[in-house]
Structures are given as C-alpha cells and as structure tokens.
Amino acid sequence: PKPQTPNPKPQTPNPIFEYYFCLLNNNLMFSGPSTLLIKPISANLTRNTETIGKMDPYVELTIGSQTFKTKVHQDAGKNPTWNDIFSYQLTQSDDTIRIKVWDKDTLSKNDLIGETTANLAGVRHRKNNTETFNLTHAGKSAGTILIGLELH
C-alpha cells in the first residue's frame, strides 16, 4: 500500500504579513515622483444648500500642501459638470486626496455641499482610474462625484 500523506492544514491569512506585503508592493510599484492628472468630471448631489435659485458648485482638491479649485458651474444645481484638469507631482508620501464640493455664494460665505478623502493606492496600481466617490456632510450622504485620475 502507498503511504498516505497527511492533508496539510489550511493556512489562515496573516493580516500583518498581508499589510507589510502591500506596503512592499506599493514601494516596488513606486519609481519616484510621477505626474498625477486629476479631472473632476461631474457630480450627482443630494444635498441642496440653496433655498432660492440653483447651486453654483465647484470642487476643491487637496493633495499634500497643494490645493486646486475648478471653475464654478453657474446654476448647475445638483448635477454639475467640470472640464478642469490639474497636474500634481505625486511623491511616495502622497497617499490621499481630499475632495470638497462647495456652493459659490456671492452675498455670503460659500457653503460646503459635501466632502470625502480618497485613497490613491489604486491609482499607483492601475495608472488610469475614473472613480465615483461618496460625499458626506455632517455624517449624512451628500451625493457622489466622478473623478478621473491618471498617473504618468
């Protein structure tokens, strides 16, 4: 008779190993400063900051210490679109992008419609993303924003 080999015990994933493997993988994928193109495309907003008239939304993006602002989409209401493209020299320490959508007001201070923080790890792997991000305001859903991210 053939000797029987015991069935190997299934290995459970080690979260610490997976974390460090991901860090190592991200470092291997990173080959120095790269140019990140950021393209806010459109939003589907559920929060309305105007009582009279339509909102005039614009996007504010922050990476590291640099902030970018789109042009204001006048009277766009809850469905604004933008055509702005921003270029940023991405470094290894840049791992998130802060996204805020504001309503431009003339007679009072601008109103925050919604915001989110997006992780840039996916951009480093795929190089070209168009993603929808959920926006929140005071812990409640404020809609979504579609943003294109390209790494060159």
Coordinates of C-alpha atoms in Angstrom, one line a residue:
P1 CA 0.0 0.0 0.0
K2 CA 1.0 3.6 -0.7
P3 CA 2.0 5.7 2.3
Q4 CA -0.6 8.3 2.9
T5 CA 0.5 11.9 3.4
P6 CA -1.5 13.9 5.9
N7 CA -3.6 16.7 4.4
P8 CA -1.8 19.9 5.0
K9 CA -3.6 22.2 7.4
P10 CA -5.2 25.1 5.6
Q11 CA -3.3 28.3 6.3
T12 CA -5.2 31.3 7.6
P13 CA -4.2 34.6 6.2
N14 CA -1.9 36.6 8.4
P15 CA -3.1 40.2 8.4
I16 CA 0.3 41.6 9.5
F17 CA 2.1 39.8 6.7
E18 CA -0.5 41.0 4.1
Y19 CA -0.2 44.6 5.4
Y20 CA 3.6 44.6 5.0
F21 CA 3.4 42.8 1.7
C22 CA 1.1 45.5 0.4
L23 CA 3.5 48.2 1.7
L24 CA 6.4 46.4 0.0
N25 CA 4.4 46.0 -3.2
N26 CA 3.4 49.7 -3.2
N27 CA 7.1 50.7 -2.7
L28 CA 8.1 48.4 -5.6
M29 CA 5.4 49.9 -7.8
F30 CA 6.6 53.4 -7.0
S31 CA 9.5 54.5 -9.1
G32 CA 9.9 58.1 -7.9
P33 CA 7.9 61.3 -8.5
S34 CA 5.1 60.9 -11.0
T35 CA 2.7 63.3 -12.5
L36 CA -0.9 62.8 -11.4
L37 CA -3.6 64.3 -13.6
I38 CA -6.8 65.0 -11.7
K39 CA -10.0 65.6 -13.7
P40 CA -13.2 66.3 -11.8
I41 CA -15.9 65.3 -14.2
S42 CA -19.4 65.5 -12.7
A43 CA -21.4 65.2 -9.5
N44 CA -24.8 63.9 -8.5
L45 CA -25.6 65.9 -5.4
T46 CA -28.4 65.1 -3.0
R47 CA -27.8 68.0 -0.6
N48 CA -29.1 71.4 -1.7
T49 CA -27.6 74.5 0.1
E50 CA -29.9 77.0 -1.7
T51 CA -33.4 78.0 -0.7
I52 CA -33.9 80.2 -3.7
G53 CA -32.3 79.5 -7.1
K54 CA -29.8 76.8 -8.0
M55 CA -26.4 76.0 -6.5
D56 CA -23.2 77.1 -8.2
P57 CA -20.9 74.1 -7.4
Y58 CA -17.1 74.0 -7.7
V59 CA -14.6 71.4 -6.5
E60 CA -11.7 71.9 -4.2
L61 CA -9.0 69.2 -4.2
T62 CA -6.1 69.0 -1.8
I63 CA -3.0 66.7 -2.1
G64 CA -0.1 67.2 0.3
S65 CA 0.1 71.0 0.8
Q66 CA -1.3 71.9 -2.6
T67 CA -5.0 72.9 -3.3
F68 CA -6.7 73.1 -6.6
K69 CA -10.1 74.6 -7.4
T70 CA -12.3 74.0 -10.5
K71 CA -14.2 76.8 -12.2
V72 CA -17.7 77.4 -10.7
H73 CA -20.5 75.7 -12.7
Q74 CA -23.1 78.5 -12.6
D75 CA -26.7 77.4 -11.9
A76 CA -25.8 73.7 -12.2
G77 CA -27.9 72.8 -9.2
K78 CA -27.5 69.2 -8.2
N79 CA -25.8 67.9 -11.4
P80 CA -22.7 70.0 -12.1
T81 CA -20.0 69.1 -14.7
W82 CA -16.5 70.4 -14.9
N83 CA -13.8 70.4 -17.6
D84 CA -10.8 71.3 -15.5
I85 CA -7.6 69.2 -15.4
F86 CA -5.0 69.6 -12.7
S87 CA -1.4 68.3 -12.7
Y88 CA 0.4 67.4 -9.5
Q89 CA 3.9 66.0 -8.9
L90 CA 3.0 62.9 -6.8
T91 CA 5.5 61.7 -4.3
Q92 CA 5.7 58.5 -2.3
S93 CA 4.3 60.1 0.8
D94 CA 1.1 61.3 -1.0
D95 CA -1.4 58.7 -0.3
T96 CA -4.8 60.5 -0.2
I97 CA -6.6 63.3 -1.9
R98 CA -9.2 65.5 -0.1
I99 CA -12.2 66.3 -2.2
K100 CA -14.7 69.0 -1.3
V101 CA -17.7 70.3 -3.3
W102 CA -18.7 73.8 -2.5
D103 CA -21.6 76.1 -3.5
K104 CA -20.3 79.5 -4.5
D105 CA -22.3 82.3 -2.9
T106 CA -22.0 86.0 -3.8
L107 CA -23.5 87.7 -0.7
S108 CA -22.5 85.2 2.0
K109 CA -19.7 82.7 2.6
N110 CA -19.5 79.6 0.4
D111 CA -21.4 76.6 1.6
L112 CA -19.8 73.1 1.8
I113 CA -22.1 70.7 0.0
G114 CA -20.1 67.5 0.7
E115 CA -16.6 66.1 1.1
T116 CA -14.5 62.9 1.2
T117 CA -11.0 61.6 1.3
A118 CA -9.9 59.2 -1.4
N119 CA -7.0 56.7 -1.2
L120 CA -4.5 56.9 -4.1
A121 CA -3.2 53.3 -3.8
G122 CA -5.4 52.2 -6.7
V123 CA -4.0 54.9 -8.9
R124 CA -0.5 53.6 -8.3
H125 CA -1.5 50.1 -9.5
R126 CA -3.9 50.9 -12.4
K127 CA -2.4 54.2 -13.6
N128 CA -5.7 55.3 -15.1
N129 CA -8.9 55.4 -13.0
T130 CA -12.3 57.0 -13.3
E131 CA -14.0 56.6 -10.0
T132 CA -17.1 57.6 -8.2
F133 CA -16.6 58.8 -4.6
N134 CA -19.4 59.2 -2.0
L135 CA -19.7 62.7 -0.5
T136 CA -20.9 63.3 3.0
H137 CA -21.8 66.4 5.1
A138 CA -22.3 66.2 8.9
G139 CA -22.3 62.4 8.7
K140 CA -25.0 62.2 6.1
S141 CA -24.8 61.4 2.4
A142 CA -24.5 64.5 0.2
G143 CA -24.2 62.7 -3.2
T144 CA -21.4 61.4 -5.4
I145 CA -18.6 62.8 -7.5
L146 CA -17.0 61.3 -10.6
I147 CA -13.2 62.0 -10.9
G148 CA -10.6 60.8 -13.4
L149 CA -7.1 60.1 -12.1
E150 CA -4.2 59.4 -14.4
L151 CA -0.6 58.6 -13.4
H152 CA 2.1 59.5 -15.9

